[in-house]
Amino acid sequence: MKVLKFGGTSVGTAQRIKNVAALVTERGKNIIVLSAMSGTTNSLVQISERLHNEDIEGAYGIIEGLKQKYARTLEEMFDSEEYLNLAKAKVQECFDFIRLHTMSNFSERYEKEILAQGELMSTNIMHAYLLSQGVKSVLLPALDYMRIDENAEPDYDYIKAHLHDMLDASAHADIYITQGFICRNPEGDIDNLQRGGSDYSASIIGAMIDAEEVQIWTDIDGMHNNDPRFVEKTAPVHELAFEEAAELAYFGAKILHPTCVRPAQEHNIPVRLLNTLCPEAFGTLIHNSSETGKIKAIAAKDNITSIKIKSSRMLLAYGFLRKIFEIFEDNKTAIDMITTSEVGVSVTIDNTKNLEQIISGLKTLGEVTVEEDMVIICVVGDLKWQNTGFEAKVLNAISTIPVRMISYGGSNHNVSVLIHKDDKIEALNLLSNHLFNN
Ligand code: ASP
Ligand code: MG
């Protein structure tokens, strides 16, 4: 059995839901993981924000708009009165639930319950549509098996046991439909796997059923070797190692959520990125092996802040780095990139919520310089140190661009450089020209 996950745009309109239904029906008995229809989760976030600010009228306005969108989608989808009514009733239940929350004092728990309605609606619509087409579709409610623990990590034992029970109880199915993104927490309350988390759901499910493959369907033919929004001649990368995919996902390749890699990697389940608009395209296969000695792809991560700490006290001192790291830890801020010299350390962060406290802490250790609006460009491939020449290629390609930091050697799979955001597009193009297009 395979796990096929479809994102919001793949189920964004009545026609697209029908296309996905046809596509999954042809592929046999698999588990289909769906996101909410595109735009829905954002609208649900807005509704929650309005309720949080006690702007009930504002919340009603968005709810009404969303309701009409779903009503139109359903009218467009169904020929059969019976299944139209089934889908309508399920969608109505979700809107009633949201409405209920406009009556009482808002809490964070409510927000999660409201956010869950997007996936509940898309899966119920798909399920009703498949039934209307004579497909024996079975819904696997994610809230009955997907659970996180106190550390917000998947509770694998629980998930495995419950998912297997549910599959065993419905062995007659032609196809299984389930929600991405949503889960329960240890208290049993509705929770989620963070924005974009449906990819993670698919990977967890794939790992738990020992799937033949996890497929992430979007509307681009796989992971490209550079960002097609900024570089004209990009091409899909046919094959990536899990580590390479993880670096690319983390450093900005939007097509795959970074959390998606680990469960599949740990259980050695191949992940394939495919295109709903062109299902025959090979896409990208992510698995446990990869071509050696090759640079695969380039990604960019925006909104990076660099912080330099310079101190003569660092000279030959031990414990200096620990003191620096502790300041970041105390301020719950993750460091992305780091370079050191004998008298200074530069690090980058992307979360500047606690920047002021971080700076004042670091000032007790040395002179601090902060630069905003920076971008990490990450070049990924099989870059083991024994493979010669690739660092030179990367730096030669961008020899006309001011480089603020360089990082290599943290993993076998990436060389990262930090540059100013104004140089990003030029750097991405230069890298593509030098590394791929000659
Ligand atoms: N619907 C959720 C979101 O928009 C989860 C997902 O699409 O992966 O973040
Ligand atoms: Mg996504």
Coordinates of C-alpha atoms and ligand atoms in Angstrom, one line a residue:
M1 CA 0.0 0.0 0.0
K2 CA 1.1 3.6 -0.7
V3 CA 0.3 6.8 1.0
L4 CA -0.7 9.7 -1.4
K5 CA -0.9 13.2 0.0
F6 CA -2.6 16.0 -1.9
G7 CA -2.0 19.6 -0.8
G8 CA -4.5 22.5 -0.7
T9 CA -4.2 23.6 -4.4
S10 CA -4.6 20.0 -5.6
V11 CA -8.0 20.0 -3.9
G12 CA -8.6 23.8 -4.4
T13 CA -11.7 23.7 -6.7
A14 CA -14.5 21.3 -7.5
Q15 CA -12.8 20.3 -10.7
R16 CA -9.5 19.7 -9.0
I17 CA -11.1 17.5 -6.4
K18 CA -12.7 15.5 -9.2
N19 CA -9.3 15.2 -10.9
V20 CA -7.7 13.9 -7.7
A21 CA -10.6 11.5 -7.3
A22 CA -10.0 10.0 -10.8
L23 CA -6.2 9.9 -10.2
V24 CA -6.5 8.1 -6.9
T25 CA -9.2 5.7 -8.1
E26 CA -6.9 4.5 -10.9
R27 CA -4.1 3.8 -8.5
G28 CA -5.9 1.3 -6.3
K29 CA -6.1 0.6 -2.6
N30 CA -4.0 3.3 -1.0
I31 CA -4.3 5.8 1.9
I32 CA -5.1 9.3 0.6
V33 CA -4.1 12.2 2.9
L34 CA -5.7 15.5 2.2
S35 CA -5.0 19.1 3.2
A36 CA -7.7 21.7 3.5
M37 CA -8.8 23.3 0.2
S38 CA -6.4 26.1 -0.6
G39 CA -7.0 29.3 1.4
T40 CA -9.2 27.6 3.9
T41 CA -6.7 27.2 6.8
N42 CA -5.7 30.9 6.3
S43 CA -9.3 31.9 6.5
L44 CA -9.7 29.8 9.7
V45 CA -6.7 31.5 11.2
Q46 CA -8.3 34.9 10.4
I47 CA -11.6 33.8 12.0
S48 CA -9.6 32.8 15.1
E49 CA -7.8 36.1 15.2
R50 CA -11.1 38.0 15.0
L51 CA -12.6 35.9 17.8
H52 CA -9.5 36.4 19.9
N53 CA -9.9 40.1 19.5
E54 CA -13.6 39.8 20.2
D55 CA -14.4 41.1 16.8
I56 CA -17.4 38.7 16.4
E57 CA -18.9 40.6 13.4
G58 CA -15.5 40.4 11.6
A59 CA -15.4 36.6 12.3
Y60 CA -19.0 36.2 11.0
G61 CA -18.0 38.0 7.8
I62 CA -15.2 35.6 7.0
I63 CA -17.3 32.5 8.0
E64 CA -20.1 33.6 5.6
G65 CA -17.6 34.1 2.8
L66 CA -16.1 30.7 3.4
K67 CA -19.5 29.1 3.7
Q68 CA -20.6 30.4 0.3
K69 CA -17.4 29.2 -1.3
Y70 CA -18.0 25.7 0.0
A71 CA -21.7 25.8 -1.1
R72 CA -20.6 26.7 -4.7
T73 CA -18.0 24.0 -4.7
L74 CA -20.5 21.3 -3.7
E75 CA -23.2 22.4 -6.2
E76 CA -20.5 22.2 -8.9
M77 CA -19.3 18.8 -7.9
F78 CA -22.2 16.5 -7.5
D79 CA -24.8 15.2 -9.9
S80 CA -26.5 13.0 -7.4
E81 CA -28.8 14.6 -4.9
E82 CA -28.0 11.8 -2.3
Y83 CA -24.3 12.4 -2.2
L84 CA -24.7 16.2 -2.5
N85 CA -26.8 16.1 0.7
L86 CA -24.3 13.9 2.4
A87 CA -21.4 16.3 1.7
K88 CA -23.6 19.3 2.5
A89 CA -24.5 17.8 5.9
K90 CA -20.8 17.2 6.8
V91 CA -19.7 20.7 5.7
Q92 CA -22.7 22.2 7.7
E93 CA -21.5 20.3 10.8
C94 CA -18.1 22.0 10.5
F95 CA -19.6 25.4 10.1
D96 CA -22.0 24.8 13.0
F97 CA -18.9 23.9 15.1
I98 CA -17.1 27.1 14.1
R99 CA -20.3 29.1 14.9
L100 CA -20.5 27.5 18.3
H101 CA -17.1 28.9 19.1
T102 CA -18.2 32.5 18.4
M103 CA -20.5 32.2 21.4
S104 CA -18.0 31.6 24.1
N105 CA -14.7 33.1 25.4
F106 CA -12.0 32.3 23.0
S107 CA -9.0 30.2 23.9
E108 CA -6.0 28.7 22.2
R109 CA -7.7 25.3 22.3
Y110 CA -10.6 26.7 20.3
E111 CA -8.2 28.0 17.6
K112 CA -6.9 24.5 17.1
E113 CA -10.5 23.1 16.9
I114 CA -11.4 25.7 14.3
L115 CA -8.3 25.1 12.3
A116 CA -9.1 21.4 12.1
Q117 CA -12.3 22.0 10.3
G118 CA -10.5 22.6 7.0
E119 CA -9.2 19.1 6.7
L120 CA -12.4 17.6 8.0
M121 CA -14.3 19.4 5.2
S122 CA -12.0 18.5 2.4
T123 CA -11.9 14.8 3.3
N124 CA -15.6 14.5 3.8
I125 CA -16.2 16.1 0.4
M126 CA -13.7 13.8 -1.3
H127 CA -15.2 10.8 0.5
A128 CA -18.8 11.6 -0.5
Y129 CA -17.6 12.2 -4.1
L130 CA -15.8 8.9 -4.3
L131 CA -18.9 7.1 -2.9
S132 CA -21.0 8.9 -5.6
Q133 CA -18.7 7.4 -8.2
G134 CA -19.2 3.9 -6.8
V135 CA -15.9 3.7 -5.1
K136 CA -15.9 2.0 -1.7
S137 CA -14.2 4.8 0.1
V138 CA -13.5 4.5 3.8
L139 CA -12.8 7.5 6.0
L140 CA -10.0 7.1 8.6
P141 CA -10.6 9.9 11.1
A142 CA -7.2 11.3 11.9
L143 CA -8.5 12.4 15.3
D144 CA -9.0 8.7 16.2
Y145 CA -5.4 7.7 15.6
M146 CA -3.0 10.6 15.1
R147 CA -1.5 11.7 18.4
I148 CA 1.4 13.8 19.7
D149 CA 3.1 13.5 23.0
E150 CA 4.1 16.1 25.6
N151 CA 7.0 17.2 23.3
A152 CA 4.8 17.5 20.3
E153 CA 6.4 14.5 18.8
P154 CA 4.3 11.8 17.2
D155 CA 3.2 9.1 19.7
Y156 CA 4.3 6.3 17.3
D157 CA 3.1 3.3 19.4
Y158 CA -0.4 4.8 19.8
I159 CA -0.6 5.8 16.1
K160 CA 0.5 2.4 14.9
A161 CA -1.8 0.4 17.1
H162 CA -4.9 2.6 16.3
L163 CA -4.2 2.9 12.6
H164 CA -3.8 -0.8 12.2
D165 CA -7.0 -1.5 14.1
M166 CA -8.9 0.8 11.8
L167 CA -7.4 -0.6 8.7
D168 CA -8.2 -4.2 9.8
A169 CA -11.8 -3.2 10.6
S170 CA -12.3 -1.9 7.0
A171 CA -10.4 -4.3 4.9
H172 CA -13.2 -4.3 2.3
A173 CA -12.3 -0.7 1.3
D174 CA -11.3 0.3 -2.3
I175 CA -9.5 3.3 -0.9
Y176 CA -8.9 5.1 2.4
I177 CA -9.2 8.8 2.9
T178 CA -7.7 10.6 5.9
Q179 CA -6.9 14.1 7.1
G180 CA -3.4 15.6 7.1
F181 CA -2.3 18.1 9.6
I182 CA -4.7 17.4 12.5
C183 CA -4.2 15.2 15.5
R184 CA -4.8 15.0 19.3
N185 CA -2.5 15.9 22.1
P186 CA -1.8 13.8 25.2
E187 CA -4.9 15.5 26.9
G188 CA -7.0 14.2 24.1
D189 CA -7.7 17.7 22.8
I190 CA -7.7 18.6 19.1
D191 CA -4.2 19.8 18.0
N192 CA -2.2 19.9 14.8
L193 CA 1.3 19.2 13.4
Q194 CA 1.9 22.9 12.6
R195 CA 1.2 24.8 9.4
G196 CA 2.1 22.8 6.3
G197 CA 2.0 19.6 8.5
S198 CA 0.0 17.4 6.1
D199 CA 3.3 16.3 4.5
Y200 CA 4.4 15.2 8.0
S201 CA 1.1 13.3 8.5
A202 CA 1.7 11.4 5.2
S203 CA 5.2 10.5 6.2
I204 CA 4.2 9.3 9.7
I205 CA 1.4 7.2 8.2
G206 CA 3.8 5.8 5.6
A207 CA 6.2 4.8 8.4
M208 CA 3.5 3.2 10.5
I209 CA 2.1 1.0 7.8
D210 CA 5.5 0.3 6.3
A211 CA 4.2 1.7 3.0
E212 CA 5.7 0.9 -0.3
E213 CA 6.1 4.6 -1.0
V214 CA 4.9 8.0 0.3
Q215 CA 3.8 10.3 -2.6
I216 CA 3.5 14.0 -2.1
W217 CA 1.4 15.4 -4.9
T218 CA 1.6 19.1 -5.7
D219 CA 1.4 21.2 -8.9
I220 CA 5.0 21.2 -9.9
D221 CA 6.9 18.2 -11.3
G222 CA 9.1 17.5 -8.3
M223 CA 11.8 19.4 -6.5
H224 CA 13.6 21.7 -8.9
N225 CA 17.3 22.4 -8.9
N226 CA 16.7 26.0 -8.2
D227 CA 13.8 28.3 -7.4
P228 CA 11.7 28.7 -10.6
R229 CA 10.3 32.0 -9.3
F230 CA 13.7 33.6 -9.7
V231 CA 15.6 31.5 -12.1
E232 CA 14.4 30.8 -15.7
K233 CA 16.0 27.5 -16.6
T234 CA 15.4 25.1 -13.7
A235 CA 14.9 21.4 -14.0
P236 CA 13.4 18.8 -11.7
V237 CA 15.9 16.8 -9.7
H238 CA 15.1 13.1 -10.3
E239 CA 16.8 11.7 -7.3
L240 CA 17.7 12.9 -3.8
A241 CA 19.1 11.3 -0.7
F242 CA 16.9 11.9 2.4
E243 CA 19.6 14.2 3.9
E244 CA 19.7 16.3 0.7
A245 CA 15.9 16.6 0.7
A246 CA 15.9 17.6 4.3
E247 CA 18.5 20.4 3.7
L248 CA 16.6 21.7 0.7
A249 CA 13.2 21.6 2.5
Y250 CA 14.7 23.4 5.5
F251 CA 16.5 25.9 3.4
G252 CA 13.6 27.1 1.5
A253 CA 12.4 24.6 -1.1
K254 CA 8.7 25.1 -0.4
I255 CA 7.5 21.9 -2.1
L256 CA 8.2 19.7 0.9
H257 CA 7.7 20.4 4.6
P258 CA 11.0 19.8 6.4
T259 CA 9.4 17.6 9.1
C260 CA 8.2 15.2 6.4
V261 CA 11.6 13.6 5.8
R262 CA 12.4 12.0 9.2
P263 CA 9.7 9.4 9.7
A264 CA 10.1 8.1 6.1
Q265 CA 13.9 8.1 6.4
E266 CA 13.9 6.3 9.7
H267 CA 11.6 3.6 8.3
N268 CA 13.3 3.6 4.9
I269 CA 10.2 4.5 3.0
P270 CA 10.9 6.2 -0.4
V271 CA 9.2 9.6 -0.8
R272 CA 8.2 10.6 -4.3
L273 CA 7.2 14.2 -5.3
L274 CA 4.7 14.2 -8.1
N275 CA 2.6 16.6 -10.1
T276 CA -1.2 16.4 -10.3
L277 CA -1.2 18.5 -13.5
C278 CA 1.2 16.1 -15.1
P279 CA 0.9 12.7 -13.4
E280 CA 3.2 10.9 -15.9
A281 CA 6.2 13.1 -15.0
F282 CA 8.9 11.3 -13.1
G283 CA 9.0 13.9 -10.3
T284 CA 11.6 13.5 -7.6
L285 CA 12.4 10.3 -5.8
I286 CA 13.8 10.8 -2.3
H287 CA 15.4 7.6 -0.8
N288 CA 18.3 6.2 1.1
S289 CA 20.9 6.3 -1.7
S290 CA 22.0 8.9 -4.0
E291 CA 24.3 9.6 -6.9
T292 CA 27.8 10.3 -5.6
G293 CA 29.9 13.4 -6.2
K294 CA 27.1 15.5 -7.6
I295 CA 25.7 18.9 -6.8
K296 CA 21.9 18.5 -6.9
A297 CA 20.1 21.8 -6.1
I298 CA 20.2 25.3 -4.7
A299 CA 17.7 26.8 -2.3
A300 CA 17.5 30.1 -0.5
K301 CA 16.2 31.0 2.9
D302 CA 15.0 34.6 3.4
N303 CA 14.7 36.9 6.3
I304 CA 17.9 35.9 8.0
T305 CA 19.6 38.1 10.6
S306 CA 23.3 37.7 11.2
I307 CA 24.9 38.4 14.6
K308 CA 28.7 38.8 15.1
I309 CA 30.3 38.6 18.5
K310 CA 33.9 39.8 18.6
S311 CA 36.0 39.5 21.7
S312 CA 39.7 39.4 22.4
R313 CA 38.8 37.4 25.4
M314 CA 37.9 34.5 23.1
L315 CA 41.5 34.1 22.2
L316 CA 42.6 30.7 23.5
A317 CA 39.6 30.7 25.9
Y318 CA 37.4 27.7 26.4
G319 CA 33.8 27.9 27.3
F320 CA 33.3 31.0 25.2
L321 CA 31.0 29.3 22.7
R322 CA 29.0 27.7 25.4
K323 CA 28.2 31.1 26.9
I324 CA 27.1 32.4 23.5
F325 CA 24.9 29.3 22.8
E326 CA 23.4 29.6 26.3
I327 CA 22.1 33.1 25.5
F328 CA 20.3 31.8 22.4
E329 CA 19.0 28.8 24.3
D330 CA 17.7 31.0 27.1
N331 CA 15.9 33.1 24.5
K332 CA 14.5 30.0 22.7
T333 CA 16.1 30.9 19.4
A334 CA 17.5 28.4 17.0
I335 CA 20.8 29.1 15.2
D336 CA 20.9 28.2 11.5
M337 CA 24.5 28.9 10.4
I338 CA 27.7 29.5 12.3
T339 CA 31.2 30.4 11.5
T340 CA 34.0 31.0 13.9
S341 CA 37.5 32.6 14.0
E342 CA 39.9 32.9 16.9
V343 CA 38.5 36.2 17.9
G344 CA 34.9 36.1 16.8
V345 CA 31.8 34.1 16.1
S346 CA 29.1 34.8 13.5
V347 CA 25.7 33.1 13.7
T348 CA 22.4 33.5 11.9
I349 CA 18.9 33.3 13.1
D350 CA 15.5 33.5 11.4
N351 CA 13.4 34.2 14.4
T352 CA 14.0 37.7 15.7
K353 CA 11.3 37.7 18.4
N354 CA 13.8 37.9 21.2
L355 CA 16.6 39.7 19.3
E356 CA 16.8 42.6 21.8
Q357 CA 17.4 40.3 24.8
I358 CA 19.8 38.2 22.8
I359 CA 21.9 41.3 21.9
S360 CA 22.0 42.6 25.4
G361 CA 23.1 39.2 26.6
L362 CA 25.8 38.9 24.0
K363 CA 27.1 42.5 24.8
T364 CA 28.4 41.2 28.1
L365 CA 30.7 38.9 26.1
G366 CA 32.0 41.2 23.4
E367 CA 31.3 43.7 20.6
V368 CA 28.1 42.8 18.8
T369 CA 27.1 43.6 15.2
V370 CA 23.7 42.8 13.7
E371 CA 22.8 42.7 10.0
E372 CA 19.3 42.2 8.9
D373 CA 17.8 41.4 5.5
M374 CA 20.2 38.6 4.8
V375 CA 19.6 35.4 2.8
I376 CA 21.2 31.9 3.2
I377 CA 21.9 30.3 -0.1
C378 CA 22.3 26.6 0.3
V379 CA 23.9 24.4 -2.3
V380 CA 23.1 20.7 -1.8
G381 CA 24.5 17.5 -3.1
D382 CA 27.0 14.7 -2.3
L383 CA 29.6 17.1 -1.0
K384 CA 31.8 14.8 1.1
W385 CA 35.1 16.5 1.9
Q386 CA 37.0 13.9 -0.1
N387 CA 35.2 15.0 -3.3
T388 CA 37.3 17.8 -4.6
G389 CA 36.4 21.1 -6.4
F390 CA 32.8 21.7 -5.5
E391 CA 33.4 24.5 -2.9
A392 CA 35.6 26.2 -5.5
K393 CA 32.8 25.9 -8.1
V394 CA 30.2 27.4 -5.7
L395 CA 32.4 30.4 -4.7
N396 CA 33.7 31.0 -8.3
A397 CA 30.1 31.1 -9.5
I398 CA 29.3 34.0 -7.1
S399 CA 32.7 35.7 -7.2
T400 CA 31.1 39.1 -8.0
I401 CA 28.8 39.0 -5.0
P402 CA 29.7 40.1 -1.5
V403 CA 29.6 37.1 0.8
R404 CA 29.1 37.7 4.5
M405 CA 29.6 34.1 5.8
I406 CA 30.5 30.7 4.4
S407 CA 29.7 27.4 6.0
Y408 CA 30.8 23.9 5.0
G409 CA 31.5 20.7 6.8
G410 CA 28.5 20.6 9.1
S411 CA 27.1 17.9 7.0
N412 CA 28.2 16.0 3.9
H413 CA 25.5 17.6 1.9
N414 CA 25.6 21.3 1.9
V415 CA 27.7 24.4 1.4
S416 CA 25.9 27.6 2.6
V417 CA 26.7 31.2 2.0
L418 CA 25.1 34.2 3.6
I419 CA 24.6 37.2 1.3
H420 CA 22.4 40.4 1.3
K421 CA 18.8 40.0 0.0
D422 CA 19.4 42.4 -2.8
D423 CA 22.0 40.0 -4.3
K424 CA 19.8 36.9 -3.9
I425 CA 18.3 36.7 -7.5
E426 CA 21.7 37.3 -9.1
A427 CA 23.4 34.7 -6.9
L428 CA 20.7 32.1 -7.7
N429 CA 21.1 32.7 -11.4
L430 CA 24.9 32.7 -11.3
L431 CA 24.9 29.4 -9.4
S432 CA 22.5 27.8 -11.8
N433 CA 24.5 29.0 -14.8
H434 CA 27.8 27.7 -13.4
L435 CA 26.7 24.5 -11.8
F436 CA 23.9 23.2 -14.0
N437 CA 23.7 24.9 -17.4
N438 CA 27.1 24.2 -19.0
Ligands
ASP1 N1 -4.0 22.9 5.9 C1 -2.8 23.1 6.7 C2 -2.1 24.4 6.3 O1 -2.5 25.1 5.5 C3 -1.9 21.9 6.5 C4 -1.3 21.7 5.2 O2 -1.8 22.2 4.2 O3 -0.3 21.0 5.1 O4 -1.1 24.7 6.9
MG2 MG 2.5 22.1 1.8

